[in-house]
Coordinates of N, CA, C and O in Angstrom, one line a residue:
X118 N 110.6 69.6 105.1 CA 110.2 70.9 105.6 C 111.1 71.3 106.7 O 111.3 72.5 106.9
X119 N 111.7 70.4 107.5 CA 112.5 70.8 108.6 C 113.7 71.5 108.1 O 114.1 72.5 108.9
X120 N 114.3 71.1 107.0 CA 115.5 71.9 106.6 C 115.2 73.3 106.1 O 116.0 74.2 106.3
X121 N 114.0 73.5 105.6 CA 113.6 74.8 105.2 C 113.5 75.7 106.6 O 113.9 76.8 106.6
X122 N 112.9 75.2 107.5 CA 112.8 76.0 108.8 C 114.2 76.2 109.5 O 114.4 77.2 110.1
X123 N 115.1 75.2 109.3 CA 116.5 75.4 109.7 C 117.1 76.6 109.1 O 117.8 77.4 109.8
X124 N 116.8 76.7 107.9 CA 117.4 77.9 107.1 C 117.0 79.2 107.8 O 117.7 80.1 108.0
X125 N 115.7 79.3 108.0 CA 115.1 80.5 108.6 C 115.4 80.7 110.1 O 115.7 81.9 110.5
X126 N 115.6 79.7 110.9 CA 115.8 79.9 112.2 C 117.2 79.8 112.7 O 117.6 80.4 113.7
X127 N 118.1 79.1 112.0 CA 119.4 78.9 112.4 C 120.3 79.8 111.6 O 121.2 80.5 112.2
X128 N 120.3 79.8 110.3 CA 121.3 80.5 109.5 C 120.9 81.8 109.2 O 121.8 82.7 109.2
X129 N 119.6 82.2 109.0 CA 119.2 83.5 108.6 C 119.5 84.6 109.7 O 120.2 85.6 109.3
X130 N 119.2 84.3 110.9 CA 119.5 85.4 111.9 C 121.0 85.7 112.0 O 121.4 86.9 112.0
X131 N 121.9 84.7 112.0 CA 123.3 85.0 112.1 C 123.8 85.7 110.9 O 124.7 86.7 111.0
X132 N 123.4 85.3 109.7 CA 123.9 86.0 108.5 C 123.3 87.4 108.4 O 124.1 88.3 108.1
X133 N 122.1 87.6 108.8 CA 121.5 89.0 108.8 C 122.3 89.9 109.8 O 122.5 91.0 109.4
X134 N 122.6 89.4 110.9 CA 123.3 90.2 111.9 C 124.7 90.5 111.3 O 125.1 91.7 111.5
X135 N 125.4 89.6 110.7 CA 126.8 90.0 110.1 C 126.6 91.0 108.9 O 127.4 91.9 108.8
X136 N 125.6 90.8 108.1 CA 125.4 91.8 107.0 C 125.0 93.2 107.4 O 125.5 94.0 106.9
X137 N 124.2 93.2 108.4 CA 123.8 94.5 109.1 C 125.2 95.1 109.7 O 125.3 96.3 109.6
X138 N 125.9 94.3 110.4 CA 127.2 95.0 111.0 C 128.1 95.5 109.9 O 128.8 96.5 110.0
X139 N 128.1 94.8 108.8 CA 129.0 95.2 107.6 C 128.3 96.2 106.7 O 128.9 96.7 105.7
X140 N 127.1 96.4 107.0 CA 126.2 97.4 106.2 C 126.2 97.0 104.7 O 126.5 97.9 103.8
X141 N 126.1 95.7 104.6 CA 126.1 95.1 103.2 C 124.7 95.0 102.7 O 124.0 94.0 103.0
X142 N 124.2 95.9 101.9 CA 122.8 96.0 101.4 C 122.5 94.8 100.5 O 121.4 94.3 100.4
X143 N 123.5 94.5 99.8 CA 123.4 93.3 98.8 C 123.0 92.0 99.4 O 122.1 91.3 99.0
X144 N 123.8 91.7 100.4 CA 123.5 90.5 101.2 C 122.2 90.6 102.0 O 121.4 89.6 102.0
X145 N 121.9 91.7 102.6 CA 120.5 91.8 103.2 C 119.4 91.7 102.2 O 118.4 91.0 102.5
X146 N 119.6 92.2 101.0 CA 118.6 91.9 99.9 C 118.4 90.5 99.6 O 117.3 89.9 99.5
X147 N 119.6 89.7 99.4 CA 119.5 88.3 99.1 C 119.0 87.5 100.3 O 118.2 86.6 100.0
X148 N 119.2 87.9 101.5 CA 118.6 87.2 102.6 C 117.0 87.4 102.6 O 116.4 86.5 103.0
X149 N 116.6 88.6 102.3 CA 115.2 88.8 102.3 C 114.6 87.9 101.2 O 113.6 87.3 101.4
X150 N 115.3 87.9 100.0 CA 114.8 87.0 99.0 C 114.7 85.5 99.4 O 113.7 84.8 99.2
X151 N 115.8 85.1 100.0 CA 116.0 83.7 100.5 C 114.8 83.4 101.5 O 114.2 82.4 101.4
X152 N 114.5 84.3 102.4 CA 113.4 84.2 103.3 C 112.1 84.0 102.6 O 111.3 83.1 103.0
X153 N 111.8 84.8 101.7 CA 110.6 84.8 101.0 C 110.4 83.5 100.2 O 109.4 82.8 100.2
X154 N 111.5 83.1 99.5 CA 111.5 81.8 98.7 C 111.3 80.6 99.6 O 110.5 79.8 99.3
X155 N 112.0 80.6 100.8 CA 111.8 79.5 101.7 C 110.4 79.4 102.2 O 109.9 78.3 102.2
X156 N 109.8 80.4 102.5 CA 108.3 80.4 102.9 C 107.4 80.0 101.9 O 106.5 79.1 102.0
X157 N 107.7 80.3 100.7 CA 106.8 80.0 99.5 C 107.0 78.5 99.2 O 106.2 77.8 98.9
X158 N 108.3 78.0 99.3 CA 108.6 76.6 99.0 C 107.8 75.8 100.2 O 107.3 74.7 99.8
X159 N 107.9 76.2 101.4 CA 107.2 75.5 102.4 C 105.7 75.4 102.1 O 105.1 74.3 102.3
X160 N 105.1 76.5 101.6 CA 103.7 76.4 101.3 C 103.4 75.4 100.1 O 102.4 74.7 100.1
X161 N 104.3 75.4 99.2 CA 104.1 74.3 98.1 C 104.3 73.0 98.6 O 103.6 72.1 98.1
X162 N 105.2 72.7 99.5 CA 105.4 71.4 100.2 C 104.0 71.0 100.9 O 103.6 69.8 100.8
X163 N 103.5 71.9 101.6 CA 102.3 71.6 102.4 C 101.2 71.3 101.4 O 100.4 70.3 101.5
X164 N 101.0 72.1 100.3 CA 100.1 71.8 99.2 C 100.3 70.4 98.6 O 99.4 69.7 98.4
X165 N 101.6 70.1 98.3 CA 101.9 68.9 97.7 C 101.5 67.7 98.7 O 101.1 66.6 98.1
X166 N 101.8 67.9 99.9 CA 101.4 66.8 100.9 C 99.9 66.6 100.9 O 99.4 65.4 101.1
X167 N 99.1 67.5 100.6 CA 97.7 67.4 100.6 C 97.2 66.8 99.3 O 96.4 65.9 99.3
X168 N 97.6 67.4 98.2 CA 97.2 67.0 96.9 C 97.9 65.9 96.2 O 97.5 65.3 95.3
X169 N 99.1 65.7 96.5 CA 100.0 64.7 95.9 C 100.4 65.0 94.5 O 100.3 66.2 94.1
X170 N 100.6 64.0 93.7 CA 101.0 64.1 92.3 C 100.0 64.8 91.5 O 100.4 65.4 90.5
X171 N 98.8 64.8 91.9 CA 97.7 65.5 91.1 C 98.0 67.0 90.9 O 97.6 67.7 90.0
X172 N 98.8 67.5 91.9 CA 99.1 69.0 92.0 C 99.9 69.4 90.7 O 99.8 70.4 90.2
X173 N 100.7 68.3 90.3 CA 101.6 68.8 89.2 C 101.2 68.2 87.8 O 101.8 68.4 86.9
X174 N 100.2 67.4 87.7 CA 99.7 66.8 86.5 C 99.2 67.8 85.5 O 98.3 68.6 85.7
X175 N 100.0 67.9 84.5 CA 99.6 68.8 83.3 C 99.9 70.3 83.6 O 99.4 71.2 82.8
X176 N 100.6 70.6 84.6 CA 100.7 72.1 85.2 C 102.2 72.3 84.9 O 103.1 71.7 85.5
X177 N 102.5 73.4 84.2 CA 103.9 73.7 84.0 C 104.5 74.3 85.4 O 103.8 74.9 86.1
X178 N 105.9 74.2 85.5 CA 106.6 74.7 86.7 C 107.7 75.6 86.1 O 108.4 75.3 85.2
X179 N 107.7 76.9 86.8 CA 108.7 77.8 86.4 C 109.5 78.1 87.6 O 109.1 78.1 88.8
X180 N 110.8 78.5 87.3 CA 111.8 78.8 88.5 C 112.4 80.2 88.0 O 112.9 80.3 86.9
X181 N 112.4 81.1 89.0 CA 113.1 82.5 88.7 C 114.6 82.2 88.6 O 115.2 81.6 89.5
X182 N 115.2 82.7 87.5 CA 116.7 82.4 87.4 C 117.5 83.4 88.2 O 118.7 83.2 88.4
X183 N 116.9 84.3 88.9 CA 117.6 85.2 89.8 C 117.5 84.8 91.3 O 118.5 84.7 91.9
X184 N 116.3 84.5 91.7 CA 116.2 84.2 93.2 C 115.8 82.8 93.6 O 115.8 82.5 94.8
X185 N 115.3 82.1 92.6 CA 114.9 80.8 92.9 C 113.4 80.5 93.2 O 113.0 79.4 93.5
X186 N 112.7 81.5 93.1 CA 111.2 81.4 93.4 C 110.6 80.3 92.4 O 111.0 80.3 91.1
X187 N 109.7 79.5 92.9 CA 109.1 78.5 92.0 C 107.6 78.8 91.9 O 106.9 79.1 92.9
X188 N 107.2 78.8 90.6 CA 105.7 79.1 90.3 C 105.2 77.8 89.6 O 105.7 77.3 88.7
X189 N 104.1 77.3 90.1 CA 103.3 76.2 89.7 C 102.1 76.7 89.0 O 101.2 77.2 89.7
X190 N 101.9 76.7 87.8 CA 100.6 77.2 87.1 C 100.9 77.7 85.7 O 102.0 77.7 85.2
X191 N 99.8 77.9 85.0 CA 99.8 78.2 83.5 C 100.2 79.7 83.3 O 100.9 79.9 82.3
X192 N 99.7 80.6 84.1 CA 99.9 82.0 83.7 C 101.2 82.5 84.5 O 101.0 82.9 85.7
X193 N 102.3 82.7 83.9 CA 103.4 83.2 84.5 C 103.3 84.6 85.0 O 102.8 85.4 84.3
X194 N 103.7 84.9 86.3 CA 103.5 86.4 86.7 C 104.2 87.3 85.8 O 105.3 86.9 85.3
X195 N 103.8 88.5 85.7 CA 104.5 89.5 84.9 C 105.8 90.0 85.4 O 106.7 90.3 84.8
X196 N 105.9 90.0 86.7 CA 107.2 90.1 87.5 C 107.2 89.0 88.6 O 106.3 88.5 89.1
X197 N 108.5 88.7 88.9 CA 108.7 87.8 90.0 C 108.3 88.4 91.3 O 108.7 89.6 91.6
X198 N 107.4 87.7 92.1 CA 106.9 88.4 93.3 C 108.0 88.5 94.5 O 107.7 89.2 95.4
X199 N 109.0 87.8 94.2 CA 110.2 87.9 95.3 C 111.2 89.0 94.9 O 111.5 90.0 95.6
X200 N 111.8 88.9 93.8 CA 112.9 89.9 93.4 C 112.6 90.9 92.4 O 113.3 91.7 92.0
X201 N 111.3 90.8 91.9 CA 110.7 91.9 91.0 C 111.3 92.0 89.7 O 111.3 93.0 89.0
X202 N 112.0 91.0 89.2 CA 112.5 90.9 87.8 C 111.4 90.6 86.8 O 110.4 90.1 87.3
X203 N 111.5 91.0 85.6 CA 110.4 90.6 84.6 C 110.1 89.1 84.5 O 111.0 88.2 84.8
X204 N 108.9 88.8 84.2 CA 108.4 87.4 84.2 C 109.2 86.6 83.3 O 109.3 85.4 83.4
X205 N 109.9 87.1 82.2 CA 110.6 86.3 81.3 C 111.8 85.7 81.8 O 112.4 84.7 81.3
X206 N 112.2 86.1 83.1 CA 113.3 85.6 83.9 C 112.9 84.2 84.5 O 113.8 83.5 85.0
X207 N 111.6 83.9 84.6 CA 111.2 82.6 85.0 C 111.3 81.6 84.0 O 110.7 81.7 82.9
X208 N 112.1 80.6 84.2 CA 112.4 79.5 83.2 C 111.4 78.3 83.4 O 111.4 77.8 84.6
X209 N 110.8 77.8 82.4 CA 110.0 76.6 82.5 C 110.9 75.4 82.7 O 111.9 75.2 81.9
X210 N 110.5 74.7 83.6 CA 111.2 73.3 84.0 C 110.5 72.2 83.1 O 109.4 72.0 83.1
X211 N 111.4 71.6 82.4 CA 110.9 70.6 81.4 C 111.3 69.1 81.9 O 112.5 68.8 82.2
X212 N 110.4 68.2 81.9 CA 110.6 66.8 82.2 C 111.4 66.3 83.3 O 112.1 65.4 83.1
X213 N 111.4 67.0 84.5 CA 112.1 66.6 85.6 C 111.4 65.8 86.6 O 110.1 66.0 86.7
X214 N 112.1 65.0 87.4 CA 111.5 64.4 88.4 C 111.9 65.2 89.8 O 113.0 65.3 90.0
X215 N 110.9 65.8 90.4 CA 111.3 66.7 91.5 C 111.2 66.1 92.9 O 111.5 66.8 93.8
X216 N 111.3 64.8 93.0 CA 111.4 64.2 94.3 C 112.8 64.0 94.8 O 113.8 64.0 94.2

């Protein structure tokens, strides 16, 4: 979790400042996605620390191929809550060890 927070507190502000100075809307959009995905990953880690392996038993995991959003559950969202692409852009992860 510490490395996730480092992304938000160390790298994010400097990158955002540079992107704003350059008026680079694409980078600013990507930084916003990264911030949202990082916060969501942190909440998944907290949940995993509480529930352990039972959190993942028999539950599919999907990853957005555009922004990296991770969804744990049966019903894939119709649109990615981070980058707003259609739900079919979320790819099901098969048979991996995520530790």
